[in-house]
Coordinates of C-alpha atoms and ligand atoms in Angstrom, one line a residue:
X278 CA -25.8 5.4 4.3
X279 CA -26.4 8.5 5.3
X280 CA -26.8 9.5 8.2
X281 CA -27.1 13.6 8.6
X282 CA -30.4 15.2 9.9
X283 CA -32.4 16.3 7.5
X284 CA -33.0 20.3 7.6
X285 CA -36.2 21.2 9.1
X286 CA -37.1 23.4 6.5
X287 CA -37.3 20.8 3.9
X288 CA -38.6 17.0 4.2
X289 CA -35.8 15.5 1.7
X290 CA -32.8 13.7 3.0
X291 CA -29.8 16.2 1.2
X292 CA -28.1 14.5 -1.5
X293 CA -24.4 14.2 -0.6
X294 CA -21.4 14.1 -2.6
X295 CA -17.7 13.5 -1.5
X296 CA -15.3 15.5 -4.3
X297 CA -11.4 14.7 -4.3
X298 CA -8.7 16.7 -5.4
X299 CA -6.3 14.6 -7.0
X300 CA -5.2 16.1 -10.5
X301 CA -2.1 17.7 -9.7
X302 CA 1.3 16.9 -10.7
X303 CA 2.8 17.1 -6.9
X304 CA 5.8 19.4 -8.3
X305 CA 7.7 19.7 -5.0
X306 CA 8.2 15.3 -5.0
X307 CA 10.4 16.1 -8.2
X308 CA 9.1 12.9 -9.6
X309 CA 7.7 11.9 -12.9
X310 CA 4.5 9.9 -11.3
X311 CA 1.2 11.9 -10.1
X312 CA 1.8 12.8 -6.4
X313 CA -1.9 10.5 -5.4
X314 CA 0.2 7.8 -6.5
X315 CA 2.7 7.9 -4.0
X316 CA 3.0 5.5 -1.2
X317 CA 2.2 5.8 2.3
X318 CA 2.1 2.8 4.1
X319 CA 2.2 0.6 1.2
X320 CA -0.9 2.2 -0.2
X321 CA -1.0 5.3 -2.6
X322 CA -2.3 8.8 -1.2
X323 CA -5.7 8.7 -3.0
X324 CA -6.4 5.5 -1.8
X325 CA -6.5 6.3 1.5
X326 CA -8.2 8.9 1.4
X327 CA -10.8 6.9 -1.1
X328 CA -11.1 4.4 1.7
X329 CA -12.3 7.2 4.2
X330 CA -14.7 8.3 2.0
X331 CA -16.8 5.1 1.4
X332 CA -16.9 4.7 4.8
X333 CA -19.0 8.2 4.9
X334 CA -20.9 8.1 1.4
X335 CA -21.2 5.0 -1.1
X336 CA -18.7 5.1 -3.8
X337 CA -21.1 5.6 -6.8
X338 CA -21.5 9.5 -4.8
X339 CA -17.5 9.8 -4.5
X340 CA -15.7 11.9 -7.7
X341 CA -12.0 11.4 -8.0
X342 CA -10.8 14.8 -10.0
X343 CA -7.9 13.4 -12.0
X344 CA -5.6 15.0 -14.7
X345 CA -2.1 14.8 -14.3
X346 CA -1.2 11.1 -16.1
X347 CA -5.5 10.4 -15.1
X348 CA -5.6 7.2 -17.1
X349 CA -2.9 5.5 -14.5
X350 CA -4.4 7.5 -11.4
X351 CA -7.8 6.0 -12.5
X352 CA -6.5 2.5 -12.9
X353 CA -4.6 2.4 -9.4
X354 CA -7.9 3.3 -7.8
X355 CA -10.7 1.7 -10.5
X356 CA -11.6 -1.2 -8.0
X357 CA -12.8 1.0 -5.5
X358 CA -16.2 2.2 -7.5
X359 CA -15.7 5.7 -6.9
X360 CA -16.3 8.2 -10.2
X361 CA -13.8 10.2 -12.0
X362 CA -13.7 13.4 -13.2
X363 CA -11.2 15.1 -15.6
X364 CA -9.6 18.4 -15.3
X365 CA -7.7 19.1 -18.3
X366 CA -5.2 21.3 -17.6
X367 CA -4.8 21.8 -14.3
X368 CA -5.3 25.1 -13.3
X369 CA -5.6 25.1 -9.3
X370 CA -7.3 23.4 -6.8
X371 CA -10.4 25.8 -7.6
X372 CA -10.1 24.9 -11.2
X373 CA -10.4 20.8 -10.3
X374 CA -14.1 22.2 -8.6
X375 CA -14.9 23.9 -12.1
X376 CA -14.2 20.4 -13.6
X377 CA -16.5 19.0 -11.2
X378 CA -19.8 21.2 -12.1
X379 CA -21.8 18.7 -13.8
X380 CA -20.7 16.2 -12.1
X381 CA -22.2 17.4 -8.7
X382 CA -25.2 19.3 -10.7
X383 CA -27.5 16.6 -9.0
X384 CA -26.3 17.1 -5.0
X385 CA -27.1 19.5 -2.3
X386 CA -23.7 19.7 -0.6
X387 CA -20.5 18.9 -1.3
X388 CA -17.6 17.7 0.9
X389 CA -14.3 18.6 -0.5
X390 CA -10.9 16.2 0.0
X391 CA -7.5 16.4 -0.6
X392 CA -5.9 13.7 -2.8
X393 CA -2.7 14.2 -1.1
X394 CA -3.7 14.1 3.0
X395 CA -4.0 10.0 3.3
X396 CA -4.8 10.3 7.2
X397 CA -8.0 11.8 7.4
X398 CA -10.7 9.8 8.9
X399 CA -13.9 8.8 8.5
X400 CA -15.1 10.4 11.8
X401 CA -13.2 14.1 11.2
X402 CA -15.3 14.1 7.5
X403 CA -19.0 13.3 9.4
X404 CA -18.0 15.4 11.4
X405 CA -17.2 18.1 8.8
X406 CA -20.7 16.8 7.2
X407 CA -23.0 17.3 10.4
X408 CA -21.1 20.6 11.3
X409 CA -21.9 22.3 7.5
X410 CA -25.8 20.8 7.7
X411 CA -26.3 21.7 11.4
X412 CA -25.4 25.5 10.3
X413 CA -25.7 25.6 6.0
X414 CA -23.0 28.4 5.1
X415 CA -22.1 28.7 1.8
X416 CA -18.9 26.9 2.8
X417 CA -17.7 25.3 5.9
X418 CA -13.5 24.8 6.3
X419 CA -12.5 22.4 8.4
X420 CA -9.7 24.5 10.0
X421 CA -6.6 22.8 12.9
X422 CA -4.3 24.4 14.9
X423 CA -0.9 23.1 14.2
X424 CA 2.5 23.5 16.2
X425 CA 4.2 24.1 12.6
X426 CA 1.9 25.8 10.3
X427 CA 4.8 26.3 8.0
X428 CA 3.4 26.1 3.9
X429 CA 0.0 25.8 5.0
X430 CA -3.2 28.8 4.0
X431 CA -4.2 30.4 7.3
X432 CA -7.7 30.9 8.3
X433 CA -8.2 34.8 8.6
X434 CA -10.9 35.4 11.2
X435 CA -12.4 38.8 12.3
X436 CA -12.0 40.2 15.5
X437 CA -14.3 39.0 18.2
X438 CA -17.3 37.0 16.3
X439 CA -14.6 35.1 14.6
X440 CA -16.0 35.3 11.5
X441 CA -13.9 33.6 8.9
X442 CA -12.8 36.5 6.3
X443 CA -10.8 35.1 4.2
X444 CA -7.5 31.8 3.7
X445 CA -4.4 33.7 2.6
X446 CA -1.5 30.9 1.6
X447 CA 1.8 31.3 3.0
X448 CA 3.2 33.1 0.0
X449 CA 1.1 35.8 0.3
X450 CA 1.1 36.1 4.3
X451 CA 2.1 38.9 6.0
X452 CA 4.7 38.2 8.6
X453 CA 2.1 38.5 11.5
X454 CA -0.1 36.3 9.1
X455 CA 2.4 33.8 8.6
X456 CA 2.4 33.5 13.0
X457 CA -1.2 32.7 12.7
X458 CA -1.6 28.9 13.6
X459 CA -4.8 28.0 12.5
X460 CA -4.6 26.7 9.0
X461 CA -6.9 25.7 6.0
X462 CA -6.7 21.8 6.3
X463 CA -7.8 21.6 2.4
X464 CA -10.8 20.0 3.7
X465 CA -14.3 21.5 3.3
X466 CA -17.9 21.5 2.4
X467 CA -20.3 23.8 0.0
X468 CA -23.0 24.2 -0.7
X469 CA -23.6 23.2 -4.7
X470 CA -25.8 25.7 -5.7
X471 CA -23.7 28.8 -3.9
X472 CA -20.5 27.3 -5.2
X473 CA -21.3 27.4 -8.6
X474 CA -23.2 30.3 -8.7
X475 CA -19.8 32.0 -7.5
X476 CA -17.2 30.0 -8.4
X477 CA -16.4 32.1 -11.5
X478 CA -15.4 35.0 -9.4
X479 CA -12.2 33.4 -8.7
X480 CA -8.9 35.1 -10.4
X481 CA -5.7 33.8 -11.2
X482 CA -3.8 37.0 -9.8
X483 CA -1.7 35.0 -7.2
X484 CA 2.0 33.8 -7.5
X485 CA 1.1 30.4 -9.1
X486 CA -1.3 32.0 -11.3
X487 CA -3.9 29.4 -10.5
X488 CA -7.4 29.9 -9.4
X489 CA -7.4 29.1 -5.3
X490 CA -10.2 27.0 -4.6
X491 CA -9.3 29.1 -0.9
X492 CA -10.2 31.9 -2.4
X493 CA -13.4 31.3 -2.4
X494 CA -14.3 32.3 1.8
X495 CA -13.3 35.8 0.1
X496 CA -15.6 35.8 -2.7
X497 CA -18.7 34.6 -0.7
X498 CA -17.9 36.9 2.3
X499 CA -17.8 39.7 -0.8
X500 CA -21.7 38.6 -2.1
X501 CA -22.3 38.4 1.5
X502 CA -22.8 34.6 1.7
X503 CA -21.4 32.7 4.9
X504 CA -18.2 31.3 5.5
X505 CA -17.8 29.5 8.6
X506 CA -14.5 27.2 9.8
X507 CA -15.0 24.4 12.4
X508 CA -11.7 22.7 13.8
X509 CA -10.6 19.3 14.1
X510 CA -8.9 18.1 17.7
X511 CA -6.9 15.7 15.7
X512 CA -5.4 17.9 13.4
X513 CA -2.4 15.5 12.9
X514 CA -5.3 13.6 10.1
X515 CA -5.3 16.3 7.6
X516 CA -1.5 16.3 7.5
X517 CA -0.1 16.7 4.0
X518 CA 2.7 15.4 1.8
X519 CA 3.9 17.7 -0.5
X520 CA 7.8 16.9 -0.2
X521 CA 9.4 13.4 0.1
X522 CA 10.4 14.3 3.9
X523 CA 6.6 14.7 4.5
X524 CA 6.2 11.2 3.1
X525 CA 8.3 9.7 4.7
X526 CA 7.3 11.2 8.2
X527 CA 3.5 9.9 7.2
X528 CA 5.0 6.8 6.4
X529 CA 6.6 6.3 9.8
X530 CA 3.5 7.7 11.9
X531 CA 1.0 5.3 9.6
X532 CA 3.3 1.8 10.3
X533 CA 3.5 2.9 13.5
X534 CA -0.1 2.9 14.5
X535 CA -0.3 -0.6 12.6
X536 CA 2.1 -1.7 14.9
X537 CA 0.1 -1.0 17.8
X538 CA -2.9 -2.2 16.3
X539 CA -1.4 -5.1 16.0
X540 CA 0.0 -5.6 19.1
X541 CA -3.3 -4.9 20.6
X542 CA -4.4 -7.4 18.7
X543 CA -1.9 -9.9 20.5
X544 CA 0.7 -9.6 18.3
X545 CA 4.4 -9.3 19.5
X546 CA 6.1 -6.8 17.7
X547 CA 10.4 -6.3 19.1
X548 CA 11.7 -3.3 18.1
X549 CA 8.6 -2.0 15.8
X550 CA 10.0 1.2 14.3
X551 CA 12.4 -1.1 12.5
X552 CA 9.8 -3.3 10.7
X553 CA 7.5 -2.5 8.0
X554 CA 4.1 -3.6 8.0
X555 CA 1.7 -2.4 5.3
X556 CA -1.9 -1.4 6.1
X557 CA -3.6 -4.5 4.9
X558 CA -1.4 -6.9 6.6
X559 CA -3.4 -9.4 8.9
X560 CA -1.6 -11.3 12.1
X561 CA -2.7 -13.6 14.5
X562 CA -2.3 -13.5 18.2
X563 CA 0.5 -14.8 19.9
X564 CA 2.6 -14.8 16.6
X565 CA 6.4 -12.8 17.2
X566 CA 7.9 -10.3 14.9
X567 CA 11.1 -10.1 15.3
X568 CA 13.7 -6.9 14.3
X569 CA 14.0 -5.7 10.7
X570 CA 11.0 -7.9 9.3
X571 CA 9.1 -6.7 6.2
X572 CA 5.1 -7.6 5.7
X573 CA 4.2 -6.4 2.4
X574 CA 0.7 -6.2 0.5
X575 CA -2.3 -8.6 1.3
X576 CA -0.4 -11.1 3.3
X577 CA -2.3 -12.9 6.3
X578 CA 0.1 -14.5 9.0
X579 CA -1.7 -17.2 11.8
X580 CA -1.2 -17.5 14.9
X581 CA 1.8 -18.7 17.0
X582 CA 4.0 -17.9 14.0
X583 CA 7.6 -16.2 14.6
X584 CA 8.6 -14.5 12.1
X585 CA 12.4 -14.1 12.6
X586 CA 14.6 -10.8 11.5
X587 CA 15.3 -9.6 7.8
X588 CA 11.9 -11.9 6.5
X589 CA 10.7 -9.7 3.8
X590 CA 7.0 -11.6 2.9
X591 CA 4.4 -9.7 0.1
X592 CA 1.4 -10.6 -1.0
X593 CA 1.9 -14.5 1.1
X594 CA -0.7 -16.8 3.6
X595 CA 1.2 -18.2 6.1
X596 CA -0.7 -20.8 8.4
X597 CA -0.3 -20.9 12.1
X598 CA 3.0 -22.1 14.4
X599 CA 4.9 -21.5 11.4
X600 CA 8.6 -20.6 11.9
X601 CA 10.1 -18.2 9.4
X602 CA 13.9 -18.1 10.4
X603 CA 16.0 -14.8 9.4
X604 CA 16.5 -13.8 6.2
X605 CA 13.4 -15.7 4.1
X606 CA 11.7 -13.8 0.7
X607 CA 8.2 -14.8 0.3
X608 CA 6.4 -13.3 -2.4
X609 CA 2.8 -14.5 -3.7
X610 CA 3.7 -18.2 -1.4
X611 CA 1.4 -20.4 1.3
X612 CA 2.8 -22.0 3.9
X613 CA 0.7 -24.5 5.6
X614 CA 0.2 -24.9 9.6
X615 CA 3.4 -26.1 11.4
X616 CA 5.9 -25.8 8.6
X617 CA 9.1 -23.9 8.9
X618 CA 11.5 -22.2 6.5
X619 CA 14.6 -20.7 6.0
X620 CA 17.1 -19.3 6.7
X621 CA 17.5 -17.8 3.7
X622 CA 14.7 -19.6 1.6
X623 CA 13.3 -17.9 -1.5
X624 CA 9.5 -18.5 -2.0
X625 CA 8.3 -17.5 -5.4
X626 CA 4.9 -16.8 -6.7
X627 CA 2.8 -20.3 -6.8
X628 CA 5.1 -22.0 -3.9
X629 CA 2.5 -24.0 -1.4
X630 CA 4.5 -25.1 1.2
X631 CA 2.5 -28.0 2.9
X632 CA 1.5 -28.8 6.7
X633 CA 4.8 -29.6 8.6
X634 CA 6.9 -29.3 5.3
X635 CA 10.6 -27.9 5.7
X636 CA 12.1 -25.8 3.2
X637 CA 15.9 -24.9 4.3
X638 CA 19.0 -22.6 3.8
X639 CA 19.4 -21.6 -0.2
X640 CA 16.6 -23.5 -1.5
X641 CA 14.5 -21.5 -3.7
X642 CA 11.0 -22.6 -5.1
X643 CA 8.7 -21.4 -8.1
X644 CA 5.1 -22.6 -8.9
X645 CA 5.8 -25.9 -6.8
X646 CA 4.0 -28.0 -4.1
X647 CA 5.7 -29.0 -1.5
X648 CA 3.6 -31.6 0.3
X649 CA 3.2 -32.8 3.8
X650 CA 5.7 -33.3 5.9
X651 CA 8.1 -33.1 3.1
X652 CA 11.7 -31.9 3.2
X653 CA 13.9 -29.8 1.2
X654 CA 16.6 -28.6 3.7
X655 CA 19.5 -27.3 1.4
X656 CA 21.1 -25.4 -1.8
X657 CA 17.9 -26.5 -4.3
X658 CA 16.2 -25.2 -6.9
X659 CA 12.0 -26.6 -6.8
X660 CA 10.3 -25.1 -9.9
X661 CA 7.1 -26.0 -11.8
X662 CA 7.3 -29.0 -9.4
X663 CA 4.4 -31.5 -7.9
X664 CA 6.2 -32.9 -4.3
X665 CA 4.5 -35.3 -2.6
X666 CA 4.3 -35.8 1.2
X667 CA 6.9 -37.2 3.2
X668 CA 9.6 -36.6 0.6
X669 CA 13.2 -36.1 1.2
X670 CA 14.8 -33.9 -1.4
X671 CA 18.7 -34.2 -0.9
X672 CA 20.9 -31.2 -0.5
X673 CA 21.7 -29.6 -3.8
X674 CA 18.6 -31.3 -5.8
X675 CA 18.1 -29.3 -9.5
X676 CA 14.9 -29.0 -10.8
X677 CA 15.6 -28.7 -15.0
X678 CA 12.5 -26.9 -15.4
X679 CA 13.2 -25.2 -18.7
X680 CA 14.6 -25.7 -22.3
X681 CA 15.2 -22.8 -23.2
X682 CA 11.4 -22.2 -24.5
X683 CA 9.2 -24.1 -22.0
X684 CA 8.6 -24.9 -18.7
X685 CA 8.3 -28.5 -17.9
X686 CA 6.7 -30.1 -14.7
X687 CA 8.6 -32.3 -12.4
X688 CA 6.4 -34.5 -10.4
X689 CA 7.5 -36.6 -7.4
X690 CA 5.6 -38.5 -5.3
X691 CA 5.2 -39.5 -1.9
X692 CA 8.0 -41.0 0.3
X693 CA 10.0 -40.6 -2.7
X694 CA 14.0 -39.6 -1.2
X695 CA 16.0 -38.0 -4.0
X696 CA 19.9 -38.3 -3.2
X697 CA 21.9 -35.4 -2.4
X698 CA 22.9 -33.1 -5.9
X699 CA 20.5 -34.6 -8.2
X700 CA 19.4 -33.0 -11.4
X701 CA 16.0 -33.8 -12.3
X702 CA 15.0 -32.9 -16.1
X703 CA 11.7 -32.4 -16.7
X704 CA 9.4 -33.8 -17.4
X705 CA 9.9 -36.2 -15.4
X706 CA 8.3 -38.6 -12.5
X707 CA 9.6 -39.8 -9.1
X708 CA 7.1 -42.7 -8.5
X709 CA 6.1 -43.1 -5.2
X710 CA 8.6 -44.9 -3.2
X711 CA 11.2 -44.7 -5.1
X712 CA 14.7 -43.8 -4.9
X713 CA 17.0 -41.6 -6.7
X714 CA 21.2 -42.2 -5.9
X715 CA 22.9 -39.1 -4.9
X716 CA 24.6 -36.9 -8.0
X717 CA 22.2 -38.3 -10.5
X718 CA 21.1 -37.0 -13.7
X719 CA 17.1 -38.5 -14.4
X720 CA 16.2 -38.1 -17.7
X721 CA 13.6 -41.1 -17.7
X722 CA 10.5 -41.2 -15.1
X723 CA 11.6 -43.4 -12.1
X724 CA 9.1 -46.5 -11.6
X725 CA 7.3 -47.0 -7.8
X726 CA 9.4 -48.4 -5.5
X727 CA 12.8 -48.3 -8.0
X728 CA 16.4 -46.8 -7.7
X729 CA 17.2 -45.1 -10.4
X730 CA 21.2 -44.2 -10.6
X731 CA 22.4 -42.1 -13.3
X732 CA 26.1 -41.1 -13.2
X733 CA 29.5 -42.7 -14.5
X734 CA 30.8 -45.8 -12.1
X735 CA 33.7 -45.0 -10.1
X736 CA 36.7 -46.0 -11.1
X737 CA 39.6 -46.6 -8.6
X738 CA 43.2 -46.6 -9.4
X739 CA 44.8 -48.5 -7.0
X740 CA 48.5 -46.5 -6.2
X741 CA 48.0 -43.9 -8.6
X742 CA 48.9 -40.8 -6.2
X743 CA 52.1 -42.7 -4.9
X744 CA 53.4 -43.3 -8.1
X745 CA 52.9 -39.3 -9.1
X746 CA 54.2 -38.0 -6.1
X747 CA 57.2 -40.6 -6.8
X748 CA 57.8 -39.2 -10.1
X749 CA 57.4 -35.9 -9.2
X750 CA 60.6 -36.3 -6.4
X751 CA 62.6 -38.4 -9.0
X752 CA 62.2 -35.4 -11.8
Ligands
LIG75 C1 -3.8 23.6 -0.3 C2 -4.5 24.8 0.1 C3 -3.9 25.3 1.4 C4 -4.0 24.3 2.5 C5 -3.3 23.0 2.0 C6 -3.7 21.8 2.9 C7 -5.1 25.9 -2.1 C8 -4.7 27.0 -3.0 N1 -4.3 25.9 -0.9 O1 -2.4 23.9 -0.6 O2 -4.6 26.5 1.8 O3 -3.4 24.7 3.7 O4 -3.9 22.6 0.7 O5 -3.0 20.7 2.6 O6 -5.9 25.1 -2.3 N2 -5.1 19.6 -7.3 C9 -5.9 19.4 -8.3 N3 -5.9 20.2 -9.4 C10 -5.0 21.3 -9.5 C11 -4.2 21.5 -8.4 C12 -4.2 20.7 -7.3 O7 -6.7 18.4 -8.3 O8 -5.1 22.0 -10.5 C13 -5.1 18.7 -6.1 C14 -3.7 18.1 -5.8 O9 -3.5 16.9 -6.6 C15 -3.8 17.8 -4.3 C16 -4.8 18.9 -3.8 O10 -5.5 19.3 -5.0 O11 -4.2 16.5 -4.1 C17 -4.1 20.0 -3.1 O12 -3.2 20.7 -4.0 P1 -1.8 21.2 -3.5 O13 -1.1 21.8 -4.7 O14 -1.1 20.1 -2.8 O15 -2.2 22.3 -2.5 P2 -1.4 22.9 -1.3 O16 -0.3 23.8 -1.8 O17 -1.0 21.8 -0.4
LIG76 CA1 -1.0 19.6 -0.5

């Protein structure tokens, strides 16, 4: 896919490559992880900014620069096709471009990214693209003006052509540099061949003693070579997140926009800034969200749903007209059309809660079926089960799932109404019909259409509480 003009002086399409920054340590998070690895909403850094990139060139053209802890870097974003390349140590953002010189040996251009600014778009990069081929400087920066431009490089222009001289980083501003507002967005494009013909030029004589990949608008303007800046009007994309405030604020603004998407999407959404909804999260129209809900992962919610407050659900599919009342935990669970849960249900990974199936207060389920229409209302524990449909399973029903080494399968089947406080050792079978007598302990499968009752027979003592309280007096 790619779409720029071809230059007019040559009949080839230019061969373009997307290059991101993403080896550094990220020392201002104090954190042991690699910065790219930290979450924005519910996605890490580099992903994001992966994501925008195949949407401009295919991955096989895309080069991840990785160093600090690359093997985990390179398995959090392996599934995405993109290429990796290492730079071992990490000297500077222009060192990660060193890294990268045989990798991009076989491309005309090269768009530059920053591992660690997750809301750039794919629009602001084509547009980054078409600016640097419509004009071919050496290097082209995409440059915004920003309300705060505290700890980011300025753009130094000259006088009245507005030629870009040089990106001096805050550290080294001078105070009337430092007011300057338009900053170096750590986005840009080069040309291969110039780059690498002057990248060398760069020094380390700076106060982190790295070589500034910045830098290098001074070195071209120096060999005569031009450097041109083009700005962005939505210069809250190329935001940054170099301390945990800033990830936090990202966080915020990126849930936020899902939130409206959402809602444009038909979605009701009370109080949004209270809920969390991750960027891969699908809802269906006319579902509710109520207060203080959590959507995690790759879950997909119908339509008609509500899900009520304090629901935290990762990684779930949830059918449509589904009620989730307060205070439910789904993680890795389905829920057919028209069932309902909670409150307070705990849905483990492999829980496949049927069509019109009830799972109520306390219960908690693992690896179990729960099939149509089937009803577990109270204080039980389902696991490594097979539920029929139109079962009853009574309030405080035990699943003895495991010995101690193994899991064993419980398998009930339909219309099958276990009494109230029943333990069920598996493995064991509920045939269908039967019934089980409330406080039981089944050891042995239950036959079709059988009671099975498995606890001591009452015994009455006719007069015994008189006679104690008698005694009691008397002594
Ligand atoms: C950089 C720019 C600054 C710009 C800002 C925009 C430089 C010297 N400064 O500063 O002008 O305003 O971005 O956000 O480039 N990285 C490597 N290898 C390294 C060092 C860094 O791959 O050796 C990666 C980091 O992982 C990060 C990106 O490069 O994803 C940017 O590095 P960072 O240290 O965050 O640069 P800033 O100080 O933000
Ligand atoms: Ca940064």
């Amino acid at each position: 896919m790619r779409k720029s003009k071809p230059n007019p002086g040559s009949s080839k399409q230019p061969r373009i490559a997307i290059a991101i920054m993403a080896a550094g340590k990220g020392t201002r998070l104090k954190s042991k992880h690699p910065k790219v690895l930290s979450e924005v909403g519910g996605k890490p850094l580099l992903a994001h900014v992966i994501a925008a990139a195949r949407q401009v060139v295919p991955p096989e053209d895309i080069f991840a620069i990785v160093g600090y802890q690359a093997d985990r870097v390179r398995q959090a974003v392996e599934n995405t096709g993109v290429q990796f390349v290492i730079q071992e140590p990490q000297r500077g953002t222009g060192h990660a471009l060193m890294s990268a010189r045989r990798a991009l040996a076989n491309y005309d251009h090269v768009i530059v990214l920053s591992g660690d600014a997750p809301l750039i778009s794919p629009e602001t990069i084509a547009m980054l693209r078409d600016f640097h081929l419509k004009h071919r400087p050496a290097m082209t920066i995409l440059s915004a003006e920003l309300e705060d431009p505290t700890g980011y490089g300025r753009v130094l222009r000259k006088g009245k052509s507005g030629a870009v001289q040089a990106v001096v980083e805050e550290k080294s501003c001078s105070p009337a540099q430092r007011k300057m507002r338009e900053i170096n967005s750590g986005f840009y494009a080069f040309g291969v061949e110039p780059l690498y013909e002057f990248i060398d030029k760069l020094r380390t004589d700076n106060p982190h003693a790295e070589y500034y990949l910045t830098d290098m608008a001074e070195v071209f303007r120096k060999a005569k070579e031009q450097v041109v800046a083009v700005r962005t009007d939505n210069p809250s994309e190329i935001l940054g997140t170099n301390t945990r405030a800033e990830l936090v604020d990202l966080d915020r603004n990126l849930r936020r926009e899902k939130c409206m998407q959402l809602m444009a999407a038909g979605v009701t959404i009370f109080y949004p800034e209270t809920c969390v909804i991750d960027a891969d999260v699908e809802v269906g129209a006319d579902t509710t969200i109520e207060p203080f809900v959590q959507l995690l992962g790759h879950t997909c919610i119908g339509a008609d749903c509500r899900i009520r407050s304090y629901s935290v659900i990762q990684n779930s599919e949830i059918g449509d007209g589904v009620l989730v009342r307060p205070g439910c935990v789904l993680d890795e669970a389905r829920v057919a059309n028209g069932a309902s849960l909670g409150p307070y249900s705990h849905l483990r990974p492999g829980s496949d809660i049927a069509e019109d199936a009830h799972v109520g207060n306390f219960v908690e389920t693992k690896k179990t079926r729960l099939g149509k229409g089937s009803k577990a209302n109270h204080l039980t524990y389902l696991g490594d089960a097979e539920i029929g449909e139109g079962v009853n399973v009574g309030a405080g029903t035990i699943t003895c799932n495991y010995d101690g080494v193994h899991k064993h399968k419980t398998i009930i089947e339909d219309e099958v109404f276990v009494g109230s406080d029943a333990t069920l050792v598996a493995p064991v079978k509920l045939g269908k019909g039967s019934y089980v007598a409330a406080a039981s302990c089944i050891t042995e499968d239950v036959p079709a259409d059988s009671l099975a009752i498995a606890r001591s027979k009452q015994i009455v003592k006719e007069g015994w509480a008189r006679q104690k309280r008698a005694a009691k007096k008397g002594g």
